[in-house]
């Protein structure tokens, strides 16, 4: 198993949880498959990257303290967060809201390309996004066309 899969978690969400607005546990494997493929293409397959996904803002899988947090908003739309740390000593920040499920990995890939090129020695993806900050990360994906 990859580091990505070892560090990732999703809540049960639909249809188990009455609070869920979107899929999580059943969508997560496909998202991880896509993300692993992109990371391999970029030569980042050995990175320790945490992805946490929930079907609603309650955050049962702790999406707000991961490198990448995916929070269900409505049907197949999600709020995307980056820059946290699984130790819980730093929360992530909103990257983009109302992202269709099919586009999640595309936006993350934009940041991974910059991470590969501009990271500091020993810097994790969450640390990199935190160092750049919310405005800079949002600017990097703003003009990205899918």
Short mmCIF file of N, CA and C in Angstrom, two decimals:
data_model
loop_
_atom_site.label_atom_id
_atom_site.label_comp_id
_atom_site.label_asym_id
_atom_site.label_seq_id
_atom_site.Cartn_x
_atom_site.Cartn_y
_atom_site.Cartn_z
N UNK A 1 0.82 -1.20 0.00
CA UNK A 1 0.00 0.00 0.00
C UNK A 1 0.86 1.25 0.00
N UNK A 2 0.37 2.26 -0.67
CA UNK A 2 1.11 3.52 -0.76
C UNK A 2 0.99 4.31 0.53
N UNK A 3 1.93 5.25 0.72
CA UNK A 3 1.84 6.17 1.85
C UNK A 3 0.53 6.93 1.82
N UNK A 4 0.09 7.30 0.61
CA UNK A 4 -1.16 8.03 0.45
C UNK A 4 -2.32 7.24 1.05
N UNK A 5 -2.41 5.96 0.74
CA UNK A 5 -3.51 5.14 1.27
C UNK A 5 -3.37 4.90 2.77
N UNK A 6 -2.16 4.75 3.25
CA UNK A 6 -1.95 4.52 4.68
C UNK A 6 -2.38 5.72 5.52
N UNK A 7 -2.23 6.91 4.98
CA UNK A 7 -2.52 8.13 5.74
C UNK A 7 -3.89 8.73 5.46
N UNK A 8 -4.69 8.07 4.63
CA UNK A 8 -5.98 8.64 4.23
C UNK A 8 -7.14 7.98 4.96
N UNK A 9 -8.23 8.73 5.09
CA UNK A 9 -9.38 8.25 5.83
C UNK A 9 -10.65 8.95 5.32
N UNK A 10 -11.76 8.23 5.37
CA UNK A 10 -13.05 8.82 5.01
C UNK A 10 -14.10 8.38 6.03
N UNK A 11 -15.08 9.20 6.22
CA UNK A 11 -16.21 8.80 7.07
C UNK A 11 -17.17 7.96 6.23
N UNK A 12 -18.09 7.23 6.84
CA UNK A 12 -19.03 6.40 6.07
C UNK A 12 -19.96 7.21 5.16
N UNK A 13 -20.39 8.37 5.61
CA UNK A 13 -21.27 9.27 4.83
C UNK A 13 -22.50 8.54 4.28
N UNK A 14 -22.87 8.86 3.05
CA UNK A 14 -24.06 8.25 2.43
C UNK A 14 -23.81 6.77 2.15
N UNK A 15 -24.76 5.92 2.32
CA UNK A 15 -26.12 6.13 2.84
C UNK A 15 -26.23 5.91 4.34
N UNK A 16 -25.11 5.68 5.02
CA UNK A 16 -25.12 5.31 6.43
C UNK A 16 -25.48 6.47 7.36
N UNK A 17 -24.91 7.62 7.13
CA UNK A 17 -25.07 8.75 8.04
C UNK A 17 -26.18 9.69 7.58
N UNK A 18 -27.08 10.00 8.48
CA UNK A 18 -28.19 10.90 8.17
C UNK A 18 -27.78 12.35 8.01
N UNK A 19 -26.55 12.70 8.39
CA UNK A 19 -26.06 14.07 8.25
C UNK A 19 -25.35 14.32 6.92
N UNK A 20 -24.98 13.25 6.24
CA UNK A 20 -24.18 13.36 5.02
C UNK A 20 -24.92 14.08 3.90
N UNK A 21 -24.18 14.93 3.21
CA UNK A 21 -24.68 15.66 2.04
C UNK A 21 -24.11 15.07 0.75
N UNK A 22 -22.99 14.36 0.86
CA UNK A 22 -22.26 13.83 -0.29
C UNK A 22 -21.63 12.49 0.08
N UNK A 23 -21.16 11.78 -0.91
CA UNK A 23 -20.42 10.54 -0.71
C UNK A 23 -19.07 10.83 -0.09
N UNK A 24 -18.52 9.89 0.62
CA UNK A 24 -17.15 10.00 1.12
C UNK A 24 -16.48 8.64 1.01
N UNK A 25 -16.83 7.71 1.90
CA UNK A 25 -16.19 6.40 1.93
C UNK A 25 -16.24 5.67 0.59
N UNK A 26 -17.33 5.80 -0.13
CA UNK A 26 -17.46 5.11 -1.42
C UNK A 26 -16.78 5.86 -2.55
N UNK A 27 -16.52 7.15 -2.39
CA UNK A 27 -15.83 7.94 -3.42
C UNK A 27 -14.32 7.97 -3.22
N UNK A 28 -13.89 7.81 -1.98
CA UNK A 28 -12.47 7.94 -1.65
C UNK A 28 -11.56 7.00 -2.45
N UNK A 29 -11.87 5.71 -2.63
CA UNK A 29 -10.95 4.85 -3.38
C UNK A 29 -10.67 5.36 -4.80
N UNK A 30 -11.66 5.85 -5.49
CA UNK A 30 -11.46 6.38 -6.84
C UNK A 30 -10.60 7.63 -6.85
N UNK A 31 -10.82 8.50 -5.86
CA UNK A 31 -10.01 9.72 -5.74
C UNK A 31 -8.56 9.35 -5.47
N UNK A 32 -8.34 8.38 -4.57
CA UNK A 32 -6.98 7.95 -4.27
C UNK A 32 -6.32 7.30 -5.49
N UNK A 33 -7.08 6.52 -6.26
CA UNK A 33 -6.53 5.93 -7.49
C UNK A 33 -6.03 7.02 -8.44
N UNK A 34 -6.86 8.05 -8.64
CA UNK A 34 -6.49 9.15 -9.54
C UNK A 34 -5.28 9.92 -9.00
N UNK A 35 -5.29 10.18 -7.71
CA UNK A 35 -4.22 10.94 -7.09
C UNK A 35 -2.90 10.16 -7.12
N UNK A 36 -2.96 8.87 -6.87
CA UNK A 36 -1.75 8.03 -6.95
C UNK A 36 -1.17 8.06 -8.36
N UNK A 37 -2.03 7.99 -9.37
CA UNK A 37 -1.55 8.03 -10.76
C UNK A 37 -0.86 9.36 -11.05
N UNK A 38 -1.44 10.46 -10.61
CA UNK A 38 -0.84 11.78 -10.84
C UNK A 38 0.48 11.91 -10.08
N UNK A 39 0.52 11.40 -8.87
CA UNK A 39 1.75 11.47 -8.08
C UNK A 39 2.86 10.64 -8.72
N UNK A 40 2.49 9.49 -9.28
CA UNK A 40 3.49 8.67 -9.99
C UNK A 40 4.05 9.42 -11.19
N UNK A 41 3.17 10.06 -11.96
CA UNK A 41 3.60 10.83 -13.14
C UNK A 41 4.58 11.93 -12.75
N UNK A 42 4.38 12.50 -11.56
CA UNK A 42 5.22 13.60 -11.10
C UNK A 42 6.45 13.11 -10.31
N UNK A 43 6.56 11.81 -10.10
CA UNK A 43 7.67 11.28 -9.32
C UNK A 43 7.52 11.53 -7.83
N UNK A 44 6.29 11.68 -7.36
CA UNK A 44 6.02 11.97 -5.95
C UNK A 44 5.35 10.80 -5.23
N UNK A 45 5.43 9.61 -5.81
CA UNK A 45 4.69 8.47 -5.27
C UNK A 45 5.11 8.06 -3.85
N UNK A 46 6.29 8.45 -3.41
CA UNK A 46 6.74 8.08 -2.07
C UNK A 46 6.42 9.14 -1.01
N UNK A 47 5.81 10.22 -1.42
CA UNK A 47 5.46 11.29 -0.47
C UNK A 47 4.43 10.80 0.55
N UNK A 48 4.56 11.25 1.78
CA UNK A 48 3.59 10.97 2.83
C UNK A 48 2.55 12.09 2.79
N UNK A 49 1.44 11.82 2.15
CA UNK A 49 0.39 12.81 1.93
C UNK A 49 -0.90 12.29 2.56
N UNK A 50 -1.51 13.07 3.43
CA UNK A 50 -2.76 12.64 4.07
C UNK A 50 -3.96 13.29 3.38
N UNK A 51 -4.94 12.46 3.07
CA UNK A 51 -6.20 12.92 2.50
C UNK A 51 -7.30 12.47 3.44
N UNK A 52 -8.13 13.38 3.86
CA UNK A 52 -9.27 13.06 4.73
C UNK A 52 -10.53 13.57 4.05
N UNK A 53 -11.55 12.72 4.01
CA UNK A 53 -12.77 13.06 3.28
C UNK A 53 -14.00 12.79 4.13
N UNK A 54 -14.92 13.75 4.14
CA UNK A 54 -16.18 13.58 4.86
C UNK A 54 -17.34 13.97 3.96
N UNK A 55 -18.51 13.47 4.31
CA UNK A 55 -19.71 13.75 3.53
C UNK A 55 -20.45 14.99 3.98
N UNK A 56 -19.95 15.64 5.04
CA UNK A 56 -20.58 16.87 5.53
C UNK A 56 -19.54 17.68 6.30
N UNK A 57 -19.87 18.92 6.65
CA UNK A 57 -18.90 19.78 7.36
C UNK A 57 -18.58 19.36 8.80
N UNK A 58 -19.29 18.38 9.37
CA UNK A 58 -19.02 17.99 10.75
C UNK A 58 -17.61 17.45 10.94
N UNK A 59 -17.02 16.89 9.89
CA UNK A 59 -15.60 16.55 9.91
C UNK A 59 -15.22 15.31 10.71
N UNK A 60 -16.04 14.27 10.69
CA UNK A 60 -15.76 13.08 11.50
C UNK A 60 -14.43 12.41 11.14
N UNK A 61 -13.95 12.52 9.92
CA UNK A 61 -12.67 11.92 9.53
C UNK A 61 -11.52 12.93 9.65
N UNK A 62 -11.75 14.03 10.32
CA UNK A 62 -10.75 15.08 10.57
C UNK A 62 -10.15 15.68 9.28
N UNK A 63 -11.00 16.11 8.35
CA UNK A 63 -10.48 16.68 7.11
C UNK A 63 -9.79 18.03 7.29
N UNK A 64 -10.03 18.68 8.41
CA UNK A 64 -9.49 20.03 8.61
C UNK A 64 -8.05 20.04 9.13
N UNK A 65 -7.49 18.86 9.41
CA UNK A 65 -6.12 18.80 9.88
C UNK A 65 -5.31 17.83 9.04
N UNK A 66 -5.54 17.83 7.75
CA UNK A 66 -4.80 16.94 6.85
C UNK A 66 -4.14 17.77 5.75
N UNK A 67 -3.24 17.13 5.01
CA UNK A 67 -2.63 17.82 3.87
C UNK A 67 -3.72 18.25 2.90
N UNK A 68 -4.66 17.33 2.62
CA UNK A 68 -5.78 17.60 1.72
C UNK A 68 -7.06 17.18 2.43
N UNK A 69 -7.98 18.11 2.56
CA UNK A 69 -9.28 17.82 3.15
C UNK A 69 -10.36 17.99 2.11
N UNK A 70 -11.27 17.02 2.05
CA UNK A 70 -12.37 17.06 1.09
C UNK A 70 -13.66 16.94 1.90
N UNK A 71 -14.51 17.95 1.81
CA UNK A 71 -15.71 18.01 2.64
C UNK A 71 -16.94 18.14 1.75
N UNK A 72 -17.87 17.19 1.91
CA UNK A 72 -19.09 17.20 1.11
C UNK A 72 -19.94 18.43 1.35
N UNK A 73 -20.45 18.98 0.24
CA UNK A 73 -21.29 20.18 0.33
C UNK A 73 -22.69 19.95 -0.22
N UNK A 74 -22.79 19.21 -1.33
CA UNK A 74 -24.08 19.01 -1.96
C UNK A 74 -23.93 18.03 -3.12
N UNK A 75 -24.56 16.89 -3.03
CA UNK A 75 -24.47 15.92 -4.12
C UNK A 75 -23.03 15.56 -4.42
N UNK A 76 -22.59 15.88 -5.64
CA UNK A 76 -21.20 15.54 -6.01
C UNK A 76 -20.27 16.74 -5.91
N UNK A 77 -20.63 17.73 -5.12
CA UNK A 77 -19.80 18.93 -4.96
C UNK A 77 -19.16 18.93 -3.56
N UNK A 78 -17.89 19.36 -3.55
CA UNK A 78 -17.10 19.31 -2.32
C UNK A 78 -16.34 20.61 -2.10
N UNK A 79 -16.00 20.84 -0.84
CA UNK A 79 -15.12 21.93 -0.47
C UNK A 79 -13.73 21.31 -0.32
N UNK A 80 -12.73 21.95 -0.92
CA UNK A 80 -11.38 21.43 -0.93
C UNK A 80 -10.49 22.28 -0.03
N UNK A 81 -9.78 21.63 0.88
CA UNK A 81 -8.89 22.29 1.84
C UNK A 81 -7.47 21.75 1.64
N UNK A 82 -6.46 22.56 1.92
CA UNK A 82 -5.07 22.12 1.89
C UNK A 82 -4.29 22.83 3.00
N UNK A 83 -3.14 22.25 3.35
CA UNK A 83 -2.22 22.94 4.24
C UNK A 83 -2.24 22.57 5.70
N UNK A 84 -3.01 21.57 6.08
CA UNK A 84 -3.04 21.18 7.48
C UNK A 84 -1.97 20.16 7.81
N UNK A 85 -2.03 19.66 9.03
CA UNK A 85 -1.08 18.62 9.45
C UNK A 85 -1.81 17.63 10.33
N UNK A 86 -1.57 16.33 10.09
CA UNK A 86 -2.29 15.28 10.82
C UNK A 86 -2.00 15.26 12.31
N UNK A 87 -0.93 15.89 12.76
CA UNK A 87 -0.68 15.97 14.21
C UNK A 87 -1.75 16.80 14.91
N UNK A 88 -2.46 17.62 14.13
CA UNK A 88 -3.48 18.47 14.72
C UNK A 88 -2.96 19.79 15.24
N UNK A 89 -1.70 20.09 14.96
CA UNK A 89 -1.14 21.36 15.42
C UNK A 89 -1.33 22.48 14.40
N UNK A 90 -1.93 22.15 13.26
CA UNK A 90 -2.20 23.18 12.25
C UNK A 90 -3.40 22.74 11.42
N UNK A 91 -4.38 23.63 11.31
CA UNK A 91 -5.54 23.36 10.46
C UNK A 91 -5.24 23.80 9.04
N UNK A 92 -5.94 23.19 8.10
CA UNK A 92 -5.77 23.61 6.71
C UNK A 92 -6.70 24.78 6.41
N UNK A 93 -6.66 25.25 5.17
CA UNK A 93 -7.49 26.38 4.77
C UNK A 93 -8.23 26.02 3.49
N UNK A 94 -9.30 26.76 3.24
CA UNK A 94 -10.12 26.50 2.05
C UNK A 94 -9.34 26.86 0.79
N UNK A 95 -9.26 25.91 -0.11
CA UNK A 95 -8.67 26.15 -1.42
C UNK A 95 -9.75 26.55 -2.41
N UNK A 96 -10.84 25.77 -2.43
CA UNK A 96 -11.92 26.04 -3.39
C UNK A 96 -13.20 25.38 -2.90
N UNK A 97 -14.32 26.04 -3.13
CA UNK A 97 -15.62 25.52 -2.73
C UNK A 97 -16.40 25.03 -3.95
N UNK A 98 -17.32 24.14 -3.69
CA UNK A 98 -18.22 23.59 -4.71
C UNK A 98 -17.47 22.98 -5.90
N UNK A 99 -16.46 22.19 -5.59
CA UNK A 99 -15.68 21.50 -6.62
C UNK A 99 -16.39 20.19 -6.96
N UNK A 100 -16.73 19.98 -8.23
CA UNK A 100 -17.32 18.69 -8.61
C UNK A 100 -16.33 17.55 -8.32
N UNK A 101 -16.82 16.43 -7.92
CA UNK A 101 -15.99 15.28 -7.57
C UNK A 101 -14.97 14.97 -8.67
N UNK A 102 -15.40 15.05 -9.92
CA UNK A 102 -14.53 14.70 -11.05
C UNK A 102 -13.34 15.66 -11.19
N UNK A 103 -13.40 16.84 -10.57
CA UNK A 103 -12.36 17.86 -10.72
C UNK A 103 -11.41 17.96 -9.53
N UNK A 104 -11.67 17.25 -8.45
CA UNK A 104 -10.88 17.38 -7.23
C UNK A 104 -9.39 17.15 -7.51
N UNK A 105 -9.06 16.03 -8.13
CA UNK A 105 -7.65 15.69 -8.35
C UNK A 105 -6.99 16.66 -9.32
N UNK A 106 -7.75 17.20 -10.26
CA UNK A 106 -7.17 18.17 -11.20
C UNK A 106 -6.63 19.40 -10.46
N UNK A 107 -7.41 19.90 -9.49
CA UNK A 107 -6.96 21.07 -8.73
C UNK A 107 -5.78 20.74 -7.82
N UNK A 108 -5.82 19.57 -7.20
CA UNK A 108 -4.70 19.15 -6.35
C UNK A 108 -3.44 19.00 -7.19
N UNK A 109 -3.58 18.46 -8.40
CA UNK A 109 -2.43 18.25 -9.28
C UNK A 109 -1.70 19.57 -9.57
N UNK A 110 -2.46 20.65 -9.77
CA UNK A 110 -1.85 21.96 -10.02
C UNK A 110 -0.89 22.31 -8.88
N UNK A 111 -1.34 22.10 -7.64
CA UNK A 111 -0.48 22.40 -6.50
C UNK A 111 0.68 21.42 -6.39
N UNK A 112 0.44 20.15 -6.74
CA UNK A 112 1.52 19.16 -6.69
C UNK A 112 2.64 19.49 -7.67
N UNK A 113 2.30 20.03 -8.83
CA UNK A 113 3.31 20.44 -9.81
C UNK A 113 4.19 21.53 -9.21
N UNK A 114 3.57 22.52 -8.57
CA UNK A 114 4.34 23.60 -7.93
C UNK A 114 5.12 23.07 -6.73
N UNK A 115 4.53 22.15 -5.99
CA UNK A 115 5.20 21.54 -4.84
C UNK A 115 6.48 20.84 -5.29
N UNK A 116 6.40 20.07 -6.35
CA UNK A 116 7.58 19.36 -6.84
C UNK A 116 8.69 20.34 -7.23
N UNK A 117 8.31 21.41 -7.87
CA UNK A 117 9.28 22.38 -8.38
C UNK A 117 9.83 23.32 -7.31
N UNK A 118 8.99 23.74 -6.37
CA UNK A 118 9.34 24.85 -5.48
C UNK A 118 9.46 24.49 -4.00
N UNK A 119 9.34 23.24 -3.66
CA UNK A 119 9.39 22.88 -2.24
C UNK A 119 10.78 23.05 -1.67
N UNK A 120 10.84 23.22 -0.36
CA UNK A 120 12.11 23.29 0.36
C UNK A 120 12.50 21.88 0.79
N UNK A 121 13.75 21.69 1.10
CA UNK A 121 14.25 20.37 1.53
C UNK A 121 13.46 19.88 2.74
N UNK A 122 12.93 18.67 2.63
CA UNK A 122 12.19 18.06 3.73
C UNK A 122 10.79 18.58 3.95
N UNK A 123 10.33 19.48 3.09
CA UNK A 123 9.01 20.10 3.26
C UNK A 123 7.91 19.16 2.77
N UNK A 124 6.89 18.96 3.59
CA UNK A 124 5.74 18.14 3.20
C UNK A 124 4.79 18.99 2.34
N UNK A 125 3.84 18.32 1.71
CA UNK A 125 2.86 19.04 0.90
C UNK A 125 2.05 20.02 1.75
N UNK A 126 1.62 19.58 2.93
CA UNK A 126 0.87 20.48 3.82
C UNK A 126 1.71 21.67 4.26
N UNK A 127 2.98 21.42 4.57
CA UNK A 127 3.88 22.52 4.95
C UNK A 127 4.07 23.50 3.80
N UNK A 128 4.21 22.95 2.59
CA UNK A 128 4.38 23.78 1.40
C UNK A 128 3.17 24.69 1.20
N UNK A 129 1.97 24.11 1.25
CA UNK A 129 0.75 24.91 1.06
C UNK A 129 0.61 25.94 2.17
N UNK A 130 0.92 25.55 3.39
CA UNK A 130 0.86 26.49 4.52
C UNK A 130 1.83 27.65 4.31
N UNK A 131 3.05 27.34 3.85
CA UNK A 131 4.05 28.39 3.61
C UNK A 131 3.58 29.36 2.53
N UNK A 132 3.00 28.82 1.45
CA UNK A 132 2.50 29.70 0.39
C UNK A 132 1.32 30.53 0.86
N UNK A 133 0.45 29.92 1.65
CA UNK A 133 -0.73 30.62 2.15
C UNK A 133 -1.94 30.48 1.23
N UNK A 134 -3.07 30.81 1.78
CA UNK A 134 -4.34 30.65 1.09
C UNK A 134 -4.42 31.44 -0.22
N UNK A 135 -4.07 32.70 -0.17
CA UNK A 135 -4.20 33.55 -1.37
C UNK A 135 -3.32 33.04 -2.51
N UNK A 136 -2.09 32.69 -2.23
CA UNK A 136 -1.17 32.21 -3.26
C UNK A 136 -1.64 30.87 -3.84
N UNK A 137 -2.06 29.95 -2.97
CA UNK A 137 -2.55 28.65 -3.46
C UNK A 137 -3.80 28.83 -4.32
N UNK A 138 -4.70 29.71 -3.88
CA UNK A 138 -5.90 29.97 -4.68
C UNK A 138 -5.54 30.62 -6.01
N UNK A 139 -4.55 31.49 -6.02
CA UNK A 139 -4.11 32.13 -7.27
C UNK A 139 -3.53 31.10 -8.23
N UNK A 140 -2.82 30.09 -7.70
CA UNK A 140 -2.23 29.07 -8.57
C UNK A 140 -3.28 28.25 -9.30
N UNK A 141 -4.43 28.04 -8.66
CA UNK A 141 -5.47 27.24 -9.33
C UNK A 141 -6.52 28.10 -10.03
N UNK A 142 -6.51 29.40 -9.80
CA UNK A 142 -7.58 30.27 -10.30
C UNK A 142 -7.77 30.18 -11.81
N UNK A 143 -6.69 30.22 -12.54
CA UNK A 143 -6.80 30.23 -14.00
C UNK A 143 -6.72 28.84 -14.61
N UNK A 144 -6.70 27.82 -13.77
CA UNK A 144 -6.59 26.46 -14.26
C UNK A 144 -7.89 26.06 -14.95
N UNK A 145 -7.76 25.61 -16.16
CA UNK A 145 -8.92 25.15 -16.94
C UNK A 145 -8.92 23.62 -17.01
N UNK A 146 -10.04 23.04 -16.72
CA UNK A 146 -10.15 21.59 -16.77
C UNK A 146 -10.61 21.16 -18.15
#
